[in-house]
Amino acid sequence: MYNLFMTLIIIVSILIIIATMMQPQKQQDALNALSGGAVFSGQTKKRGFEAFMEKVTSVLLVIFFVLAFVLAYMSSK
């Protein structure tokens, strides 16, 4: 059972890395930061692919932490 959870946490870890790398990058160059454009960049609502990838990443992170807590509990017994 421990090996099953260990395998699952490795798979979820790899999926988190892939989901994070697939998210679109925000352009934060020096001119944008100096002109004040960086202030409003995080206040727009995400739509489409960006929103989907954010939800996927959040779900994978929750699964990762649940598996981590289960593994910690199993290793203490």
Backbone as ProteinMPNN parsed JSONL, in Angstrom:
{"seq_chain_A": "MYNLFMTLIIIVSILIIIATMMQPQKQQDALNALSGGAVFSGQTKKRGFEAFMEKVTSVLLVIFFVLAFVLAYMSSK", "coords_chain_A": {"N_chain_A": [[0.826, -1.195, 0.0], [1.951, 1.204, 0.775], [3.852, 1.525, -1.244], [2.186, 1.907, -3.434], [0.993, 4.426, -2.884], [3.308, 5.944, -2.883], [4.114, 5.711, -5.547], [1.918, 6.986, -6.747], [2.233, 9.614, -5.744], [4.592, 10.355, -6.985], [3.82, 10.311, -9.684], [1.827, 12.315, -9.636], [3.436, 14.469, -8.933], [5.035, 14.766, -11.225], [3.012, 15.431, -13.045], [2.217, 17.889, -11.969], [4.471, 19.436, -12.489], [4.42, 19.421, -15.303], [1.917, 20.676, -15.755], [2.421, 23.178, -14.669], [4.447, 24.122, -16.328], [3.058, 24.342, -18.718], [1.407, 26.515, -18.417], [0.49, 29.785, -19.523], [2.94, 32.363, -19.924], [3.421, 35.442, -18.231], [4.224, 38.586, -19.485], [6.631, 40.392, -18.049], [8.377, 42.795, -18.324], [10.931, 45.351, -17.886], [10.068, 47.876, -18.772], [7.284, 47.648, -18.714], [6.878, 47.302, -15.983], [7.797, 49.746, -14.969], [6.051, 51.544, -16.148], [3.683, 51.118, -14.898], [2.015, 49.116, -15.661], [2.204, 46.643, -14.501], [0.729, 46.686, -12.229], [-1.955, 46.202, -12.713], [-1.975, 43.722, -13.878], [-2.543, 41.3, -12.575], [-5.185, 41.467, -11.913], [-7.172, 40.905, -13.71], [-9.75, 38.743, -14.902], [-9.184, 35.345, -15.376], [-9.505, 33.435, -18.337], [-10.648, 30.772, -20.453], [-8.067, 28.708, -21.664], [-6.089, 29.42, -19.821], [-7.491, 29.673, -17.385], [-8.409, 27.054, -17.13], [-5.977, 25.623, -16.872], [-5.072, 26.693, -14.483], [-6.965, 25.697, -12.681], [-6.535, 22.939, -12.981], [-3.91, 22.734, -12.006], [-4.335, 23.53, -9.354], [-6.018, 21.468, -8.395], [-4.319, 19.27, -8.706], [-2.331, 19.984, -6.866], [-3.736, 19.85, -4.443], [-4.314, 17.11, -4.386], [-1.687, 16.168, -4.263], [-0.847, 17.102, -1.701], [-2.639, 15.751, -0.033], [-1.909, 13.097, -0.545], [0.717, 13.268, 0.428], [0.285, 13.714, 3.16], [-1.005, 11.305, 3.791], [1.051, 9.478, 3.257], [2.905, 10.328, 5.182], [1.505, 9.685, 7.497], [1.286, 6.919, 7.189], [3.971, 6.142, 7.275], [4.652, 6.709, 9.854], [3.485, 4.784, 11.352]], "CA_chain_A": [[0.0, 0.0, 0.0], [2.865, 2.345, 0.827], [4.45, 1.673, -2.574], [1.149, 2.461, -4.308], [0.898, 5.858, -2.618], [4.565, 6.55, -3.313], [4.031, 5.804, -7.004], [0.936, 8.026, -7.067], [2.771, 10.947, -5.463], [5.584, 10.643, -8.031], [3.062, 10.633, -10.896], [1.196, 13.627, -9.438], [4.516, 15.459, -8.971], [5.384, 14.986, -12.629], [1.89, 16.145, -13.652], [2.265, 19.276, -11.492], [5.531, 20.104, -13.249], [3.926, 19.612, -16.669], [0.852, 21.679, -15.738], [3.028, 24.48, -14.401], [5.186, 24.542, -17.515], [2.12, 24.633, -19.796], [0.679, 27.761, -18.184], [1.053, 30.905, -20.277], [3.781, 33.267, -19.153], [3.072, 36.857, -18.262], [5.369, 39.403, -19.862], [6.944, 41.363, -17.002], [9.639, 43.438, -18.615], [11.207, 46.539, -17.078], [9.247, 48.991, -19.224], [5.938, 47.407, -18.224], [6.887, 47.526, -14.543], [7.967, 51.174, -14.705], [4.907, 52.306, -16.632], [2.519, 50.849, -14.052], [1.22, 48.032, -16.222], [2.28, 45.459, -13.639], [-0.23, 46.82, -11.126], [-3.25, 45.653, -13.096], [-1.832, 42.463, -14.607], [-3.128, 40.185, -11.84], [-6.553, 41.764, -11.511], [-8.124, 40.515, -14.73], [-10.246, 37.386, -14.724], [-8.6, 34.406, -16.321], [-10.517, 32.761, -19.149], [-10.185, 29.78, -21.419], [-6.996, 27.767, -21.346], [-5.39, 29.866, -18.612], [-8.328, 29.311, -16.235], [-8.401, 25.598, -17.034], [-4.691, 25.175, -16.348], [-4.995, 27.081, -13.071], [-7.779, 24.738, -11.934], [-5.833, 21.645, -13.005], [-2.776, 22.841, -11.088], [-4.864, 23.556, -7.983], [-6.488, 20.123, -8.045], [-3.137, 18.414, -8.543], [-1.659, 20.34, -5.614], [-4.524, 19.299, -3.337], [-4.06, 15.663, -4.397], [-0.315, 15.968, -3.793], [-0.754, 17.272, -0.252], [-3.368, 14.649, 0.613], [-1.035, 11.929, -0.617], [1.861, 13.484, 1.313], [-0.166, 13.475, 4.535], [-1.252, 9.867, 3.934], [2.362, 8.821, 3.346], [3.499, 10.648, 6.488], [0.783, 8.91, 8.496], [1.634, 5.51, 7.029], [5.355, 5.901, 7.652], [4.775, 6.828, 11.303], [2.934, 3.563, 11.961]], "C_chain_A": [[0.871, 1.26, 0.0], [3.483, 2.605, -0.545], [3.453, 2.254, -3.578], [1.036, 3.972, -4.128], [2.179, 6.594, -3.036], [4.594, 6.712, -4.838], [3.056, 6.9, -7.422], [1.495, 9.424, -6.829], [3.85, 11.323, -6.484], [4.884, 11.03, -9.329], [2.425, 12.006, -10.788], [2.259, 14.731, -9.473], [4.917, 15.79, -10.406], [4.272, 15.759, -13.34], [1.844, 17.608, -13.213], [3.324, 20.055, -12.268], [5.064, 20.391, -14.674], [2.859, 20.696, -16.711], [1.409, 23.074, -15.498], [3.765, 25.001, -15.626], [4.259, 24.911, -18.672], [1.373, 25.942, -19.612], [1.323, 28.894, -18.956], [1.849, 31.836, -19.374], [3.278, 34.684, -19.291], [4.335, 37.651, -18.578], [5.578, 40.49, -18.819], [8.307, 41.981, -17.299], [9.774, 44.734, -17.817], [10.33, 47.719, -17.48], [7.818, 48.857, -18.711], [5.858, 47.685, -16.719], [6.989, 49.008, -14.21], [6.755, 51.995, -15.123], [3.645, 52.062, -15.813], [1.637, 49.748, -14.584], [1.199, 46.794, -15.347], [1.26, 45.518, -12.512], [-1.527, 46.106, -11.465], [-3.164, 44.276, -13.739], [-2.492, 41.293, -13.875], [-4.586, 40.371, -11.5], [-7.586, 41.406, -12.572], [-8.524, 39.067, -14.517], [-9.675, 36.486, -15.806], [-9.723, 33.674, -17.05], [-9.856, 31.731, -20.034], [-9.115, 28.859, -20.874], [-6.283, 28.125, -20.052], [-6.175, 29.496, -17.355], [-8.335, 27.801, -16.027], [-7.105, 25.089, -16.42], [-4.517, 25.558, -14.883], [-5.801, 26.112, -12.206], [-7.116, 23.372, -11.866], [-4.672, 21.653, -12.016], [-3.245, 22.83, -9.637], [-5.316, 22.176, -7.529], [-5.308, 19.179, -7.828], [-2.388, 18.719, -7.251], [-2.41, 19.803, -4.402], [-4.295, 17.793, -3.243], [-2.662, 15.359, -3.867], [-0.226, 16.07, -2.276], [-1.527, 16.192, 0.504], [-2.508, 13.386, 0.603], [0.17, 12.061, 0.308], [1.468, 13.236, 2.772], [-0.435, 11.993, 4.779], [0.068, 9.12, 4.06], [3.041, 9.105, 4.68], [2.823, 9.842, 7.586], [1.176, 7.423, 8.413], [3.068, 5.212, 7.469], [5.567, 6.02, 9.165], [4.254, 5.586, 12.026], [3.785, 2.364, 11.712]], "O_chain_A": [[0.571, 2.243, -0.678], [3.622, 3.755, -0.963], [3.838, 3.01, -4.471], [0.99, 4.714, -5.11], [2.122, 7.737, -3.491], [5.048, 7.735, -5.349], [3.337, 7.66, -8.349], [1.257, 10.328, -7.631], [3.999, 12.5, -6.811], [5.303, 11.972, -10.002], [2.473, 12.786, -11.739], [1.999, 15.816, -9.992], [5.114, 16.955, -10.753], [4.554, 16.644, -14.147], [1.471, 18.476, -14.002], [3.097, 21.2, -12.659], [5.29, 21.484, -15.193], [2.88, 21.549, -17.599], [0.915, 24.046, -16.069], [3.711, 26.193, -15.925], [4.636, 25.715, -19.525], [0.763, 26.437, -20.56], [2.549, 28.975, -19.044], [1.488, 32.07, -18.221], [2.77, 35.077, -20.341], [5.392, 37.406, -17.995], [4.774, 41.416, -18.723], [9.28, 41.712, -16.594], [8.83, 45.159, -17.151], [9.892, 48.483, -16.62], [7.208, 49.849, -18.315], [4.869, 48.243, -16.244], [6.343, 49.48, -13.274], [6.464, 53.027, -14.519], [2.637, 52.738, -16.02], [0.59, 49.471, -13.998], [0.278, 45.983, -15.439], [0.959, 44.493, -11.9], [-2.134, 45.473, -10.601], [-4.194, 43.715, -14.113], [-2.962, 40.365, -14.533], [-5.176, 39.506, -10.852], [-8.78, 41.593, -12.34], [-7.74, 38.262, -14.014], [-9.684, 36.822, -16.99], [-10.751, 33.338, -16.462], [-8.663, 31.806, -20.325], [-9.235, 28.308, -19.78], [-5.914, 27.244, -19.276], [-5.589, 29.053, -16.368], [-8.273, 27.323, -14.895], [-7.128, 24.222, -15.547], [-3.883, 24.827, -14.123], [-5.363, 25.748, -11.114], [-7.131, 22.72, -10.822], [-4.475, 20.689, -11.275], [-2.623, 22.193, -8.787], [-5.027, 21.762, -6.406], [-5.299, 18.387, -6.886], [-1.865, 17.807, -6.609], [-1.791, 19.351, -3.44], [-4.105, 17.258, -2.15], [-2.473, 14.406, -3.111], [0.398, 15.226, -1.632], [-1.1, 15.768, 1.578], [-2.393, 12.694, 1.614], [0.6, 11.077, 0.909], [2.224, 12.625, 3.528], [-0.129, 11.478, 5.854], [0.188, 8.218, 4.89], [3.684, 8.223, 5.249], [3.488, 9.366, 8.506], [1.37, 6.763, 9.433], [3.339, 4.128, 7.986], [6.544, 5.495, 9.699], [4.566, 5.376, 13.198], [3.453, 1.267, 12.161]]}, "name": "protein", "num_of_chains": 1, "seq": "MYNLFMTLIIIVSILIIIATMMQPQKQQDALNALSGGAVFSGQTKKRGFEAFMEKVTSVLLVIFFVLAFVLAYMSSK"}
